[in-house]
Coordinates of C-alpha atoms in Angstrom, one line a residue:
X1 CA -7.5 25.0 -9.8
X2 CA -5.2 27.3 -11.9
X3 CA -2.1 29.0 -11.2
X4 CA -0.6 31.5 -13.9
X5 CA 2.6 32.9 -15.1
X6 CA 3.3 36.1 -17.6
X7 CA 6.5 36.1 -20.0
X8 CA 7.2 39.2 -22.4
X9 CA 8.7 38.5 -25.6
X10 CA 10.1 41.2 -27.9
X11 CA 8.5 39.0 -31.1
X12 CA 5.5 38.8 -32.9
X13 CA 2.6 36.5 -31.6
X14 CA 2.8 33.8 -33.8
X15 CA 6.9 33.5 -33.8
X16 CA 6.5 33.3 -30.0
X17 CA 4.0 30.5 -30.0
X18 CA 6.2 28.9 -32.1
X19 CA 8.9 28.9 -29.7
X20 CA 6.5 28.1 -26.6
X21 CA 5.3 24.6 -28.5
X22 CA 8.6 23.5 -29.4
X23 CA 10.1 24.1 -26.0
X24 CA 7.0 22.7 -24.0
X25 CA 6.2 20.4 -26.7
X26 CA 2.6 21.7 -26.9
X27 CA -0.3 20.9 -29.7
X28 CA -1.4 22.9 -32.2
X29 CA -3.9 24.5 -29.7
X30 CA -1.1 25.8 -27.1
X31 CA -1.8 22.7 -24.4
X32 CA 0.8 20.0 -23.1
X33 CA 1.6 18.3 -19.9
X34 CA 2.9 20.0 -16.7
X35 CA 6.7 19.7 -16.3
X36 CA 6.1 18.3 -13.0
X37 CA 2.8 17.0 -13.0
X38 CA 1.6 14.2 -15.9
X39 CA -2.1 14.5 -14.4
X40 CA -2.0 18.4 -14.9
X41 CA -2.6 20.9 -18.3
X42 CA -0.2 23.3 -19.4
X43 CA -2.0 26.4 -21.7
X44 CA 0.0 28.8 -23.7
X45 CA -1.6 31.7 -25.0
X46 CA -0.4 34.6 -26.6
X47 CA -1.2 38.3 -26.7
X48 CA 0.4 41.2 -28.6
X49 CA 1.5 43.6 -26.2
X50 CA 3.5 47.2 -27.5
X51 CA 5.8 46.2 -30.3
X52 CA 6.1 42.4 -28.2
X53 CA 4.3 39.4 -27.3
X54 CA 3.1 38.5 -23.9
X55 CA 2.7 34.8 -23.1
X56 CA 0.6 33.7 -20.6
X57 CA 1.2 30.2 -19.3
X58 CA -1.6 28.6 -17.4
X59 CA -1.4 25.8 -15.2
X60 CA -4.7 23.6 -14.5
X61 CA -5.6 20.3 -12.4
X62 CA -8.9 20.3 -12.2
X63 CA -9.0 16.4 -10.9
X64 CA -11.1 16.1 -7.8
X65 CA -10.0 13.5 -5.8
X66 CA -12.2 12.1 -3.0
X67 CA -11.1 12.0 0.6
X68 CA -7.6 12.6 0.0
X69 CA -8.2 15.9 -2.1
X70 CA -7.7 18.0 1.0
X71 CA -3.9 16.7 1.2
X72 CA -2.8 16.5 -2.4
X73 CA -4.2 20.1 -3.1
X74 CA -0.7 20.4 -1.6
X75 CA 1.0 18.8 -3.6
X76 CA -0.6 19.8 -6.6
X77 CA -0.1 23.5 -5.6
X78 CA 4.0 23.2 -5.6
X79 CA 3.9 20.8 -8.9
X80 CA 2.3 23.9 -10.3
X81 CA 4.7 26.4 -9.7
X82 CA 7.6 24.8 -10.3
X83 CA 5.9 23.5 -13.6
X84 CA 5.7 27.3 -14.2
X85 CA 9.1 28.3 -13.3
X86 CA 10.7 25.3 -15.7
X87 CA 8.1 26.1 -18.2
X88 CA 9.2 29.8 -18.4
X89 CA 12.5 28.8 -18.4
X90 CA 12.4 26.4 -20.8
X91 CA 11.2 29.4 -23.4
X92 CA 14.0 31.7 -22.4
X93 CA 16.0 28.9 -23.2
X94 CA 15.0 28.0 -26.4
X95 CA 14.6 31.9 -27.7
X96 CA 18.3 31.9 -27.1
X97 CA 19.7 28.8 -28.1
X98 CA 21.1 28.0 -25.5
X99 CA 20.3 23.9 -23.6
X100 CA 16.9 23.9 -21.7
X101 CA 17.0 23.8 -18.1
X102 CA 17.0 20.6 -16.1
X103 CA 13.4 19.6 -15.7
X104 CA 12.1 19.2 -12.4
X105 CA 11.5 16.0 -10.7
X106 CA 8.2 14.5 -10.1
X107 CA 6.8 14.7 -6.4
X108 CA 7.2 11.3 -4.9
X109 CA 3.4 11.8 -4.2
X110 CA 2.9 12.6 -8.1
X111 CA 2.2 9.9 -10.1
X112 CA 4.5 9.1 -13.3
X113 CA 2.0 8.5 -14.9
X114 CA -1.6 10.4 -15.9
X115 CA -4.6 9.1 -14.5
X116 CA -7.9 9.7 -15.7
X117 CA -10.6 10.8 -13.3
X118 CA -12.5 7.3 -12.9
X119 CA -8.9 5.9 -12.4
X120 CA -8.2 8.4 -9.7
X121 CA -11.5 8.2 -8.2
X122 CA -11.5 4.5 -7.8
X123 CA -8.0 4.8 -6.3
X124 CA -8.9 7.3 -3.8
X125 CA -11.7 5.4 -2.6
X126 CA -9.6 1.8 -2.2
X127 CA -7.4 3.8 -0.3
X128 CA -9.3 5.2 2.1
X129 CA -11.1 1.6 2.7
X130 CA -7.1 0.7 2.7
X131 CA -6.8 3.3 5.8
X132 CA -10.1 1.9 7.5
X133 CA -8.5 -1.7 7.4
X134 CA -5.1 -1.0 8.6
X135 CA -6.9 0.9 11.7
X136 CA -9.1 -2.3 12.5
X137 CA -6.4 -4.9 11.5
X138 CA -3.6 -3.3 13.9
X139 CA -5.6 -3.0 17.1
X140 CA -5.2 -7.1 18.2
X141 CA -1.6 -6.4 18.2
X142 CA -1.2 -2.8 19.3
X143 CA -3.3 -3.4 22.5
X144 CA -2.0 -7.2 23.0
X145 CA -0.6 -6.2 26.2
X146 CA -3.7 -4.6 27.8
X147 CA -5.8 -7.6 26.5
X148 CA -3.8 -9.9 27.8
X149 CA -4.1 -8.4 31.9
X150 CA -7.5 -8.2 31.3
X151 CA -8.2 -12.1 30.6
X152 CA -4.5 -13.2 32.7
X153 CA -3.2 -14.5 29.2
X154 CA 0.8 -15.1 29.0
X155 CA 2.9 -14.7 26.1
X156 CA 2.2 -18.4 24.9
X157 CA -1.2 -18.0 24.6
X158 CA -1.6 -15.1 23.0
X159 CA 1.0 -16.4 20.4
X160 CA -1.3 -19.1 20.2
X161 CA -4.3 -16.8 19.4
X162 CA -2.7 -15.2 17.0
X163 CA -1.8 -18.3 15.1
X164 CA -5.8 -19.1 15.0
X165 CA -7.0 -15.3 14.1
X166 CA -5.0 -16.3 10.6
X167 CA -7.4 -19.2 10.3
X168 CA -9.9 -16.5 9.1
X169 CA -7.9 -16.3 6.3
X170 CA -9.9 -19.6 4.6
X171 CA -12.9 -17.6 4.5
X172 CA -10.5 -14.8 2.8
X173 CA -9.5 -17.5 0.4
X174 CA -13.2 -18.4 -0.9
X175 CA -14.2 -14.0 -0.8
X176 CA -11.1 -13.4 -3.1
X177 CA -11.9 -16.0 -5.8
X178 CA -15.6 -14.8 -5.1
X179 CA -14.1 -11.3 -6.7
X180 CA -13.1 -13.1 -9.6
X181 CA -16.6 -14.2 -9.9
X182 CA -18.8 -11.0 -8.5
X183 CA -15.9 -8.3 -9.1
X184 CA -13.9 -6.8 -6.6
X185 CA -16.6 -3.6 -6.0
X186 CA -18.7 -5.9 -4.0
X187 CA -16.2 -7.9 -2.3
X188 CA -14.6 -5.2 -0.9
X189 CA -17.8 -3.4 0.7
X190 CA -18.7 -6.6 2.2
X191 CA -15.1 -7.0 3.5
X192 CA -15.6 -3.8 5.3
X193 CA -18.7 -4.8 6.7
X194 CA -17.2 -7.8 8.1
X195 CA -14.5 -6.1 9.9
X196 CA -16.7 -4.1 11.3
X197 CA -19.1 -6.9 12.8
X198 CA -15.5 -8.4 14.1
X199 CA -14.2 -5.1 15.9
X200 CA -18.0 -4.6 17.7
X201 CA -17.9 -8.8 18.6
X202 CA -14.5 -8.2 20.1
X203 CA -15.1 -4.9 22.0
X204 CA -17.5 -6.3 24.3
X205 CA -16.5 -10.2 24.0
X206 CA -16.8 -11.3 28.1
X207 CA -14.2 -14.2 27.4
X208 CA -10.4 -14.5 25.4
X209 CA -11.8 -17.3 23.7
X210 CA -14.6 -15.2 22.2
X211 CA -12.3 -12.4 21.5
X212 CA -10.1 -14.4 19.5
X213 CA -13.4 -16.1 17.6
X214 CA -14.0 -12.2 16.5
X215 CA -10.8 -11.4 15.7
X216 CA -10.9 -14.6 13.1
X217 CA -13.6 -12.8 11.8
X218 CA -11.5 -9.0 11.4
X219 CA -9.0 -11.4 9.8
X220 CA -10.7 -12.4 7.1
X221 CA -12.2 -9.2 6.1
X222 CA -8.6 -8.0 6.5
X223 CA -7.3 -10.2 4.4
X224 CA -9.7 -10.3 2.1
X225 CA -10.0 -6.3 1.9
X226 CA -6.5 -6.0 1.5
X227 CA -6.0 -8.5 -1.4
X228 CA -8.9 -7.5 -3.7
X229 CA -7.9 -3.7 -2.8
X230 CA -4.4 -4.3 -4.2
X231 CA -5.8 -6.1 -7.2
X232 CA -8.5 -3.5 -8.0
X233 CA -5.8 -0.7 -8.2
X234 CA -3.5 -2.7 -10.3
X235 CA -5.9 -3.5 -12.9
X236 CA -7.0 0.2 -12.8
X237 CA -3.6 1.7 -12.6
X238 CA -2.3 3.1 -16.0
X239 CA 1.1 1.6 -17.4
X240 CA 3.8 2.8 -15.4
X241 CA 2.1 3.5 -12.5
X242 CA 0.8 0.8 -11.0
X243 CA 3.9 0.3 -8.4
X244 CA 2.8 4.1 -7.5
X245 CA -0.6 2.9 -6.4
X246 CA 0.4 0.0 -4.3
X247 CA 2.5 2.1 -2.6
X248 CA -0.4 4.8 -2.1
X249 CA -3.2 1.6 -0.7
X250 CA 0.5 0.7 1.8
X251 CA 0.7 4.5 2.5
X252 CA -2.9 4.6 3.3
X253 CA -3.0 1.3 5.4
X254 CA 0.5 2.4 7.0
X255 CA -1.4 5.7 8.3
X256 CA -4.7 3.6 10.0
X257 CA -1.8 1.6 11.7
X258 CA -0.4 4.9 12.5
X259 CA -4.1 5.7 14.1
X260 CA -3.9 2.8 16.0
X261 CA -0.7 3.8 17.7
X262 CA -2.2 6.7 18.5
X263 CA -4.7 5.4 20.5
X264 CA -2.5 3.2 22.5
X265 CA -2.2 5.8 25.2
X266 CA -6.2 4.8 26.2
X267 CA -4.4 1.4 27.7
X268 CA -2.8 3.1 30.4
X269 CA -6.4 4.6 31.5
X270 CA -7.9 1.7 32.9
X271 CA -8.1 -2.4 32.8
X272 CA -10.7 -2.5 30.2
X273 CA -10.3 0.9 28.3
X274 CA -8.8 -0.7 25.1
X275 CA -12.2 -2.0 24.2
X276 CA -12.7 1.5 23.3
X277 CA -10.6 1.4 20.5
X278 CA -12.4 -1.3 19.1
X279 CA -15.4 0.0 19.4
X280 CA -14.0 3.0 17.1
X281 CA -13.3 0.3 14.3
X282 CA -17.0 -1.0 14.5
X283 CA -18.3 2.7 14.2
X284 CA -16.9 2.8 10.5
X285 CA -19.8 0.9 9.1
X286 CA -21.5 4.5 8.8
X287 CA -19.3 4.9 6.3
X288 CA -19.8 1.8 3.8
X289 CA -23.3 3.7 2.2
X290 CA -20.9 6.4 1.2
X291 CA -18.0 4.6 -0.2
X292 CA -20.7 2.3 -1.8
X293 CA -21.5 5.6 -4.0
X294 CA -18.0 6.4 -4.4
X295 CA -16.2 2.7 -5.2
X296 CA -16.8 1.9 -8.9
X297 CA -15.8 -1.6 -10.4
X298 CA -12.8 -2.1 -12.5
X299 CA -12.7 -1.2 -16.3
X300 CA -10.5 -4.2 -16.6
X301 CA -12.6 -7.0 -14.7
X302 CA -16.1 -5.2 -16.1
X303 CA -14.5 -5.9 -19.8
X304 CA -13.7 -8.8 -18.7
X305 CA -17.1 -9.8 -17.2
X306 CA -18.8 -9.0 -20.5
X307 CA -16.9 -11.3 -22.3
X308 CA -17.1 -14.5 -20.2
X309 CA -18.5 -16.1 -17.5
X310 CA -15.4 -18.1 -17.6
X311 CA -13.7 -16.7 -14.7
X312 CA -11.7 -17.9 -11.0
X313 CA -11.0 -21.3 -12.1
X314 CA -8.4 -23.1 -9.9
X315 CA -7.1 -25.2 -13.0
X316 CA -6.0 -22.0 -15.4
X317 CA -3.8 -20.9 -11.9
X318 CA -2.5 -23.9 -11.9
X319 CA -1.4 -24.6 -15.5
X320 CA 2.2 -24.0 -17.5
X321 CA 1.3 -19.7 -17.8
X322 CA 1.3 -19.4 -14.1
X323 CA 1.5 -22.3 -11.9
X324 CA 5.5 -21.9 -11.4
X325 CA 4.7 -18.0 -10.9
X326 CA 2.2 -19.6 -8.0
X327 CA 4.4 -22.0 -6.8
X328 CA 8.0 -19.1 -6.5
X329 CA 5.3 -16.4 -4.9
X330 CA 3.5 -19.4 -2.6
X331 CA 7.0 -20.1 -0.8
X332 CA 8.1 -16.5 -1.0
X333 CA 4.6 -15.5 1.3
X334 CA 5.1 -18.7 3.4
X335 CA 8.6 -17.9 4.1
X336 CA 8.3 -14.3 4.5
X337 CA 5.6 -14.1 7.0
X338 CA 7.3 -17.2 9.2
X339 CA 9.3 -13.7 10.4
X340 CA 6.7 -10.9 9.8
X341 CA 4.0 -12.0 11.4
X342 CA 5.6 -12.3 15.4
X343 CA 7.3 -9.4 14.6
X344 CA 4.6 -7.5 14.1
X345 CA 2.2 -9.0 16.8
X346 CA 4.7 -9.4 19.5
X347 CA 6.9 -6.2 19.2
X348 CA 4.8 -4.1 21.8
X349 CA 5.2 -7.0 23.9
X350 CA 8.6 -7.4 23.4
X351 CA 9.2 -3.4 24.3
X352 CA 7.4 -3.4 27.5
X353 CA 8.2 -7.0 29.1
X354 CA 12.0 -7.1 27.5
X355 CA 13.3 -3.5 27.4
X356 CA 10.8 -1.5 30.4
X357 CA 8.8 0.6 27.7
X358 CA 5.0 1.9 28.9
X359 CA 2.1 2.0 26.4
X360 CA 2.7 5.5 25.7
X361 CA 6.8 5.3 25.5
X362 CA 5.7 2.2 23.0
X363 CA 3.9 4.8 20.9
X364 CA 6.3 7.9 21.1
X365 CA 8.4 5.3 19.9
X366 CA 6.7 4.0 17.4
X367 CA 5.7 7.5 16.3
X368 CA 10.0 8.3 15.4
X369 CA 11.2 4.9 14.4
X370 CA 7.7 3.6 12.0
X371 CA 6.2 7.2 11.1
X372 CA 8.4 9.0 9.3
X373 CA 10.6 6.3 8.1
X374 CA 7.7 4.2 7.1
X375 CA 6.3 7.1 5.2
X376 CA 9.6 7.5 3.3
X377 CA 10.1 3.4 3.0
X378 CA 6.5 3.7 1.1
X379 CA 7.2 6.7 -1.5
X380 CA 10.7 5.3 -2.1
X381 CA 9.6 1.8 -2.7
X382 CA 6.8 3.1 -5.0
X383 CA 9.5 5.0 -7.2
X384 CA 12.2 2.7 -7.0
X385 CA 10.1 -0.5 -7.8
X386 CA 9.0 1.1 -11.4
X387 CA 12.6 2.3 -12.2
X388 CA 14.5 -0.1 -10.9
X389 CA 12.3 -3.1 -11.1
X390 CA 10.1 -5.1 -8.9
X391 CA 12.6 -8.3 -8.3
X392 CA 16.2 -5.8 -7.5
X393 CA 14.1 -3.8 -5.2
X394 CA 12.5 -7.1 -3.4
X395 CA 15.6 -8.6 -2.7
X396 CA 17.6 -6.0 -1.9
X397 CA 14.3 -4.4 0.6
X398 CA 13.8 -8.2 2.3
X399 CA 17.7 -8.9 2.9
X400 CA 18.1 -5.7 4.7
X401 CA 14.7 -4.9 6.2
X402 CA 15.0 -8.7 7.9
X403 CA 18.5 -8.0 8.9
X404 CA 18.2 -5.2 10.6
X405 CA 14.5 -6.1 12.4
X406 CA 16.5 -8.9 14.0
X407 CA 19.4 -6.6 14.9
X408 CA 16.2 -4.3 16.8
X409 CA 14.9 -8.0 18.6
X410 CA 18.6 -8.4 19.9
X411 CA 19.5 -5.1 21.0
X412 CA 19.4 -2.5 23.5
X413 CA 19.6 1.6 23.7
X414 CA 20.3 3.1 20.6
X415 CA 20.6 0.7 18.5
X416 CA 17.3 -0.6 19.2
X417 CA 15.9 3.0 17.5
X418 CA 18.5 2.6 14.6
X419 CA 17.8 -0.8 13.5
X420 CA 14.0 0.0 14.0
X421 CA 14.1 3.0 11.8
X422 CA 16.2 1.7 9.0
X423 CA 14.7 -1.6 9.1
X424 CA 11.3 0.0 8.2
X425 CA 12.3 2.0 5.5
X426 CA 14.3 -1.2 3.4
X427 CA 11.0 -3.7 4.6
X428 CA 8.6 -0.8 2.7
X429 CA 10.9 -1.7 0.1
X430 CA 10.4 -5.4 -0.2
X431 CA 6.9 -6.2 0.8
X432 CA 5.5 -3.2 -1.7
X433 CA 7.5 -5.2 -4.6
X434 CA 6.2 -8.3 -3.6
X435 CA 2.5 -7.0 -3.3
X436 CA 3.3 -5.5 -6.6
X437 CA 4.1 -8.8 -8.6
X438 CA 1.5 -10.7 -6.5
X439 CA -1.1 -8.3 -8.4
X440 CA 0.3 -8.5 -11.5
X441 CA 1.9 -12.1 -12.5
X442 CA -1.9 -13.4 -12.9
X443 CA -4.5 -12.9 -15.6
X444 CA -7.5 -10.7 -14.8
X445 CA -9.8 -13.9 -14.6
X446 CA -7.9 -15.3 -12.1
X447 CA -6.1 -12.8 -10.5
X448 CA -8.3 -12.9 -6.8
X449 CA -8.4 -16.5 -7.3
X450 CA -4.5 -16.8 -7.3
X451 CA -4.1 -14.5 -4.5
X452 CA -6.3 -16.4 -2.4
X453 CA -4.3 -19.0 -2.3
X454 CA -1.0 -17.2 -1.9
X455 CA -2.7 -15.4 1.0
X456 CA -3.2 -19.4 2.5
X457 CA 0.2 -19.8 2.0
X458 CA 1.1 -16.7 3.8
X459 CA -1.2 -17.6 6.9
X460 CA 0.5 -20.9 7.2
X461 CA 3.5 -18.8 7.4
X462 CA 2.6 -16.5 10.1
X463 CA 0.9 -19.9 12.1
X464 CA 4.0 -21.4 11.6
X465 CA 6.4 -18.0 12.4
X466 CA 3.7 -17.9 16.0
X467 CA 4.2 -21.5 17.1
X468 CA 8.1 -21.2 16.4
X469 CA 8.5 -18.7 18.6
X470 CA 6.1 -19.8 21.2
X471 CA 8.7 -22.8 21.5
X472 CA 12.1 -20.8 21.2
X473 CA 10.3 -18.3 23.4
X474 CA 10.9 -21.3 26.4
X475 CA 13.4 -22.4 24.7
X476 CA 15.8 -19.8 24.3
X477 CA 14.3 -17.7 27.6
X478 CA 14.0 -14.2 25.5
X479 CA 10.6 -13.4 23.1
X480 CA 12.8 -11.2 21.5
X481 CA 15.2 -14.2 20.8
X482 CA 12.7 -16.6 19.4
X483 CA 11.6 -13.9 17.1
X484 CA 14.8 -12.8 16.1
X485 CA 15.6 -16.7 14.5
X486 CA 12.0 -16.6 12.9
X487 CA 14.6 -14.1 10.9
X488 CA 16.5 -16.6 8.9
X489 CA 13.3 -17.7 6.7
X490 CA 12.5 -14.5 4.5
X491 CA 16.0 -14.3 4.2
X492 CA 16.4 -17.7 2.4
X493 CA 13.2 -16.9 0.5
X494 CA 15.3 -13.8 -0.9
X495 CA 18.0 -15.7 -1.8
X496 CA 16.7 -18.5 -3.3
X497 CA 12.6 -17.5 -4.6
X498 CA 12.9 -13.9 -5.9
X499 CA 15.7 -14.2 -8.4
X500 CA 13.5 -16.7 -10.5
X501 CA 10.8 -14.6 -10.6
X502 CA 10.2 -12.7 -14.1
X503 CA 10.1 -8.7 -13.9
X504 CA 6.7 -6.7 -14.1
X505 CA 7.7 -3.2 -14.1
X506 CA 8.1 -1.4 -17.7
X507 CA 5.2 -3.6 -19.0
X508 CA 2.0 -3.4 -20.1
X509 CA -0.3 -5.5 -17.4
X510 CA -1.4 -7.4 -21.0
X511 CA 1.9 -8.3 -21.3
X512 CA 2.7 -9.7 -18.0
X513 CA -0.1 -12.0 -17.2
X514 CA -2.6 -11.7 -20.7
X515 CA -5.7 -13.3 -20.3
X516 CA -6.8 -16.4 -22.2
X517 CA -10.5 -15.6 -22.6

């Protein structure tokens, strides 16, 4: 893809090459970066033309990107032009002396920094398993209601259920030290797999108990999916962009969730129509052949592999290099989710038994306060965790976003949009941060190990955050309440786990964690 741009200088061709390279800071062969784009080319040539030069600038990206090409065609398209237009510009500029122009800021949807086509490739592919997941891993909790007339559950029980679907997170535990051992390639595809074989199990489970049995096994590839996912586009990430694509995987998962909202309407056709929806996730297993051809391992963790076999042992987690990084990020996920979790599960529930909202009102309102807002929590998280760091941003993103999600559980009318909407945004904030350093404070050869664990941790969290508000839910008369006090735990955790954790961002990933084989 190409996009081109003429400029007529009354000089002699070599004079105005001259001035091209030192205003665009091009090689000796005429190329240099796009202004606006670090994964695009910039290609002075010149031409003699009547007593004058003409310069043609040429603008390429030829970087195919699979699955998400269609979209950031887009992107690239307007990162060309106004590469162009600065570019130009900036030659005028220098002919005459005169201060270049301003140069023009990078698309939040641009990545700082350049990635190479196996690095982009790989991302692409995590991403759109990263939009799968988030589809399947919504649905328990999007059509809660529906599922819970069908099989005459109340609110206690299907808090209850929730608290044992995060059991499958011990079988997530064993898959993402497996990656340490197998790579992350493998455990991802047979993540997939498994949430697929959960969402048929639970579209035609006869029984609640059975249902829930299934949804312990979508859990686990959930959990599992998400965490090796994260790590595989961390390690792959170049310097300086590796915030960027966590925040790309959250963007990805965010718009599956988003597909799951959409679908919420189907509730309101019938008593048993929301098995349809599951029934949608179990159809993606067509897909895992192709992403099988498309998902290649890690450079980092295939190095790695070729060195040793000594990988994904519990004790080098454990020891002096990262065990107090384990221990700070352990209590941060246990603390964090105490709130998270019921808020997520129970919000639809809390919207149609506590303030009169239908199944489609729940997703037209869902569609203003999480859609857009999300979407602009994710791609300012992404840019604000690598300039202003990962620990600011997590603090700042959890005291807020927790704030004002318990301001949404204890309010009515306008507010209730407000805080929901704003809340969002600052939460994208925190938890991308977090997922961030979870990634990155661990050495390759442990790295799924330690995130096992801290994804144990997080489950006894959101166990914990269910059964609290199952008793404040009779406690205090109001699920939005209960939920609401489940509040005051992340908030602790940002006050008193974050600040003593070390910063990631403006580091090599060597750096951060090295590894010790």
């Amino acid at each position: 893809m190409q996009r081109q741009e003429r400029i007529h200088l009354d000089a002699a061709p070599v004079e105005a090459l001259a001035h091209a390279r030192r205003a665009l800071d091009l090689d000796a062969d005429g190329r240099g970066a796009l202004a606006a784009d670090p994964n695009g080319t910039l290609v002075v040539t010149a031409a003699a033309a009547g007593t004058g030069t003409e310069l043609t600038l040429v603008a390429e990206h030829g970087q195919a990107i699979p699955y998400f090409g269609w979209f950031f065609s887009l992107v690239e398209r307007n990162a060309r032009r106004r590469s162009l237009t600065w570019s130009a510009a900036a030659i005028d500029a220098e002919i005459a002396g005169t201060p270049p122009p301003t140069r023009p800021r990078l698309s939040p949807l641009t990545p700082p920094s350049g990635f190479e086509g196996e690095q982009a490739g790989l991302l692409a592919a995590v991403c759109f398993m990263g939009t799968l997941t988030g589809f399947a891993a919504a649905l328990f909790g999007q059509f809660a209601n529906a599922i819970a007339t069908t099989f005459r559950v109340s609110d206690s029980g299907l808090a209850d259920a929730a608290a044992i679907t995060r059991f499958g997170a011990l079988f997530a535990l064993f898959a993402a030290a497996l990656a340490d051992r197998i790579g992350r390639r493998r455990v991802l595809l047979g993540s997939l797999l498994a949430i697929c074989l959960g969402s048929l199990l639970s579209a035609v489970a006869p029984t609640f108990a059975l249902l829930t049995a299934a949804q312990i096994v979508v859990r686990a590839g959930v959990n599992t999916a998400l965490i090796v996912g994260g790590i595989a586009v961390v390690e792959e990430a170049p310097d300086g962009a590796r915030a960027f694509s966590i925040a790309m995987l959250g963007l990805a998962a965010g718009a599956g969730y988003a597909l799951s909202v959409a679908l919420l309407p189907i509730a309101d056709l019938g008593r048993d129509t929301w098995r349809i929806a599951f029934g949608v996730a179990a159809v993606i297993a067509v897909l895992v052949p192709r992403l099988a051809r498309q998902l290649p391992e890690t450079r980092r963790y295939g190095s790695l592999a070729a060195r040793t076999k000594d990988r994904g042992r519990l004790r080098e987690v454990l020891d002096r290099s990262y065990g107090r990084r384990l221990a700070l990020l352990a209590g941060l996920g246990f603390l964090s989710n105490v709130f998270s979790a019921p808020s997520a599960q129970f919000t639809n529930r809390y919207l149609e038994h506590e303030r009169g909202f239908s199944g489609s009102s729940i997703a037209g309102f869902k569609a203003v306060t999480n859609g857009i807002p999300g979407l602009a929590g994710i791609l300012l998280a992404g840019k604000l965790a690598e300039s202003r760091g990962r620990r600011p941003v997590a603090i700042i993103g959890l005291l807020v976003g927790t704030g004002l999600s318990m301001v949404f559980f204890l309010s009515t009318g306008p507010i209730l949009w407000i805080a929901s909407s704003i809340g969002i945004i600052a939460g994208a904030s925190g938890t991308l941060s977090v997922g961030a350093m979870d990634a990155e404070l661990f050495a390759t050869e442990v790295r799924g190990t330690a995130n096992g664990i801290l994804l144990i941790c997080s489950v006894l969290g959101s166990v914990t955050g269910f059964l609290l508000t199952s008793v404040l839910r009779d406690q205090i008369g109001s699920l939005g309440g209960a939920i609401a006090v489940c509040g005051i735990a992340p908030v602790l955790a940002a006050v008193f786990l974050l600040p003593h954790l070390p910063e990631s961002s403006g580091r090599s990933l060597d750096d951060v964690s090295p590894s010790e084989v």
